């Protein structure tokens, strides 16, 4: 049985990375995805007789309540859509994958983003994918690869 992992960095620009049997296959972004766009996107990834997993980054707890609500809504759009399409749902906290790529708790956001980009580029090189990732794509790659590494 083949395992498909779709890792998601939800937000107004959603980064995604698709892994087949633990190997990065492709990645990209969706800008302000609607429920219908998410449905079509997930439906196009789903394959019968596969274990289909949606891995979603949980939201960080922002000091701004509106940001927290927006991030939660974005995550739930993905999770609810994936559930209806019979994906298994997994979640990962931002600090979990950031720690796994070597980020320290005292590092600032810019430093963590640089680390994520470097880590994602190393994963991309191993998989022979050519396109340079955006920051949202890099985060989705890190999210997926961290989850895969933790299961080895």
Tab-separated table of C-alpha atoms in Angstrom:
chain	number	residue	atom	x	y	z
A	1	UNK	CA	0.000	0.000	0.000
A	2	UNK	CA	1.318	3.412	-0.950
A	3	UNK	CA	1.218	6.225	1.592
A	4	UNK	CA	0.310	9.713	0.486
A	5	UNK	CA	1.083	12.549	2.899
A	6	UNK	CA	-0.202	16.021	2.167
A	7	UNK	CA	1.371	18.496	4.600
A	8	UNK	CA	-0.228	21.895	5.011
A	9	UNK	CA	0.952	25.220	6.422
A	10	UNK	CA	-2.473	26.891	6.596
A	11	UNK	CA	-2.952	30.626	6.256
A	12	UNK	CA	-4.103	33.247	3.799
A	13	UNK	CA	-1.370	31.800	1.581
A	14	UNK	CA	-1.349	28.073	2.254
A	15	UNK	CA	1.863	26.177	1.635
A	16	UNK	CA	1.508	22.504	0.755
A	17	UNK	CA	3.889	19.617	0.161
A	18	UNK	CA	2.998	16.194	-1.201
A	19	UNK	CA	5.021	13.145	-0.172
A	20	UNK	CA	4.643	9.644	-1.621
A	21	UNK	CA	6.018	6.893	0.624
A	22	UNK	CA	8.077	9.439	2.557
A	23	UNK	CA	9.619	11.122	-0.495
A	24	UNK	CA	8.813	14.691	-1.506
A	25	UNK	CA	6.981	14.638	-4.805
A	26	UNK	CA	5.790	18.222	-5.314
A	27	UNK	CA	4.885	21.403	-3.461
A	28	UNK	CA	3.179	24.721	-3.988
A	29	UNK	CA	0.892	27.371	-2.559
A	30	UNK	CA	-2.764	28.276	-2.711
A	31	UNK	CA	-3.705	31.902	-2.154
A	32	UNK	CA	-6.821	32.504	-0.047
A	33	UNK	CA	-8.281	29.080	-0.876
A	34	UNK	CA	-12.041	28.750	-0.702
A	35	UNK	CA	-13.734	25.609	0.566
A	36	UNK	CA	-14.477	24.554	-3.039
A	37	UNK	CA	-10.848	25.079	-4.091
A	38	UNK	CA	-9.639	23.023	-1.111
A	39	UNK	CA	-12.147	20.284	-1.962
A	40	UNK	CA	-10.945	20.103	-5.578
A	41	UNK	CA	-7.292	20.218	-4.544
A	42	UNK	CA	-7.623	17.380	-2.015
A	43	UNK	CA	-9.828	15.338	-4.347
A	44	UNK	CA	-7.112	15.518	-7.022
A	45	UNK	CA	-4.522	14.099	-4.570
A	46	UNK	CA	-6.660	11.250	-3.261
A	47	UNK	CA	-5.987	7.805	-4.688
A	48	UNK	CA	-8.010	4.669	-3.968
A	49	UNK	CA	-6.143	1.937	-2.062
A	50	UNK	CA	-3.688	4.403	-0.584
A	51	UNK	CA	-3.317	5.523	2.969
A	52	UNK	CA	-4.113	9.203	2.528
A	53	UNK	CA	-2.922	11.462	5.348
A	54	UNK	CA	-3.428	15.194	5.794
A	55	UNK	CA	-0.827	16.690	8.130
A	56	UNK	CA	-1.745	20.180	9.291
A	57	UNK	CA	0.264	22.633	11.331
A	58	UNK	CA	-1.744	23.726	14.354
A	59	UNK	CA	-2.058	27.434	14.909
A	60	UNK	CA	0.299	29.331	17.165
A	61	UNK	CA	-1.345	31.332	19.907
A	62	UNK	CA	-1.088	34.898	18.761
A	63	UNK	CA	-1.605	37.872	21.017
A	64	UNK	CA	-4.089	39.058	18.406
A	65	UNK	CA	-7.414	37.229	18.786
A	66	UNK	CA	-8.442	37.940	15.177
A	67	UNK	CA	-5.254	36.297	13.891
A	68	UNK	CA	-5.862	33.244	16.068
A	69	UNK	CA	-9.452	32.938	14.854
A	70	UNK	CA	-8.412	33.330	11.217
A	71	UNK	CA	-5.673	30.694	11.495
A	72	UNK	CA	-8.041	28.293	13.236
A	73	UNK	CA	-10.643	28.783	10.493
A	74	UNK	CA	-8.024	28.144	7.789
A	75	UNK	CA	-6.879	24.923	9.500
A	76	UNK	CA	-10.429	23.692	10.012
A	77	UNK	CA	-11.347	24.238	6.333
A	78	UNK	CA	-8.564	21.806	5.424
A	79	UNK	CA	-9.361	19.294	8.143
A	80	UNK	CA	-13.104	19.157	7.517
A	81	UNK	CA	-12.648	18.819	3.776
A	82	UNK	CA	-10.073	16.049	4.192
A	83	UNK	CA	-12.318	14.160	6.618
A	84	UNK	CA	-15.133	14.104	4.080
A	85	UNK	CA	-12.686	12.667	1.556
A	86	UNK	CA	-11.574	9.953	3.994
A	87	UNK	CA	-8.104	11.276	4.723
A	88	UNK	CA	-6.580	10.454	8.083
A	89	UNK	CA	-5.891	13.735	9.928
A	90	UNK	CA	-2.623	14.359	11.771
A	91	UNK	CA	-1.512	17.595	13.431
A	92	UNK	CA	1.864	19.017	14.325
A	93	UNK	CA	2.629	22.041	16.499
A	94	UNK	CA	4.872	24.770	15.063
A	95	UNK	CA	7.397	24.366	17.878
A	96	UNK	CA	7.671	20.611	17.195
A	97	UNK	CA	8.818	20.914	13.604
A	98	UNK	CA	10.867	24.043	14.322
A	99	UNK	CA	12.781	22.229	17.067
A	100	UNK	CA	13.326	19.258	14.746
A	101	UNK	CA	15.058	21.493	12.164
A	102	UNK	CA	17.351	22.919	14.848
A	103	UNK	CA	15.573	26.129	15.804
A	104	UNK	CA	16.044	27.287	19.378
A	105	UNK	CA	13.217	28.695	21.480
A	106	UNK	CA	14.987	32.039	21.848
A	107	UNK	CA	15.446	32.547	18.106
A	108	UNK	CA	13.365	35.164	16.388
A	109	UNK	CA	10.903	34.550	13.580
A	110	UNK	CA	13.330	35.624	10.828
A	111	UNK	CA	15.993	33.207	12.033
A	112	UNK	CA	13.514	30.331	12.164
A	113	UNK	CA	12.292	31.165	8.644
A	114	UNK	CA	15.899	31.100	7.347
A	115	UNK	CA	16.426	27.701	8.990
A	116	UNK	CA	13.210	26.389	7.443
A	117	UNK	CA	14.284	27.548	3.986
A	118	UNK	CA	17.721	25.898	4.331
A	119	UNK	CA	16.177	22.658	5.595
A	120	UNK	CA	13.591	22.593	2.804
A	121	UNK	CA	16.289	23.156	0.185
A	122	UNK	CA	18.210	20.147	1.547
A	123	UNK	CA	15.072	17.976	1.273
A	124	UNK	CA	14.459	19.255	-2.251
A	125	UNK	CA	18.023	18.402	-3.335
A	126	UNK	CA	17.588	14.819	-2.119
A	127	UNK	CA	14.392	14.496	-4.168
A	128	UNK	CA	15.666	16.091	-7.377
A	129	UNK	CA	12.944	18.750	-7.393
A	130	UNK	CA	14.154	21.926	-9.083
A	131	UNK	CA	11.765	24.761	-8.163
A	132	UNK	CA	12.937	27.149	-5.426
A	133	UNK	CA	10.364	27.119	-2.597
A	134	UNK	CA	8.546	30.123	-1.201
A	135	UNK	CA	8.536	30.512	2.578
A	136	UNK	CA	5.090	28.922	2.879
A	137	UNK	CA	6.205	25.983	0.737
A	138	UNK	CA	9.395	25.610	2.789
A	139	UNK	CA	7.348	25.458	5.986
A	140	UNK	CA	5.055	22.778	4.495
A	141	UNK	CA	8.103	20.743	3.415
A	142	UNK	CA	9.587	21.017	6.923
A	143	UNK	CA	6.262	20.040	8.490
A	144	UNK	CA	5.984	16.918	6.323
A	145	UNK	CA	9.616	15.840	6.536
A	146	UNK	CA	9.665	16.253	10.341
A	147	UNK	CA	6.608	14.016	10.663
A	148	UNK	CA	8.125	11.419	8.334
A	149	UNK	CA	11.458	11.446	10.213
A	150	UNK	CA	9.688	11.012	13.564
A	151	UNK	CA	8.032	7.833	12.284
A	152	UNK	CA	11.267	6.169	11.129
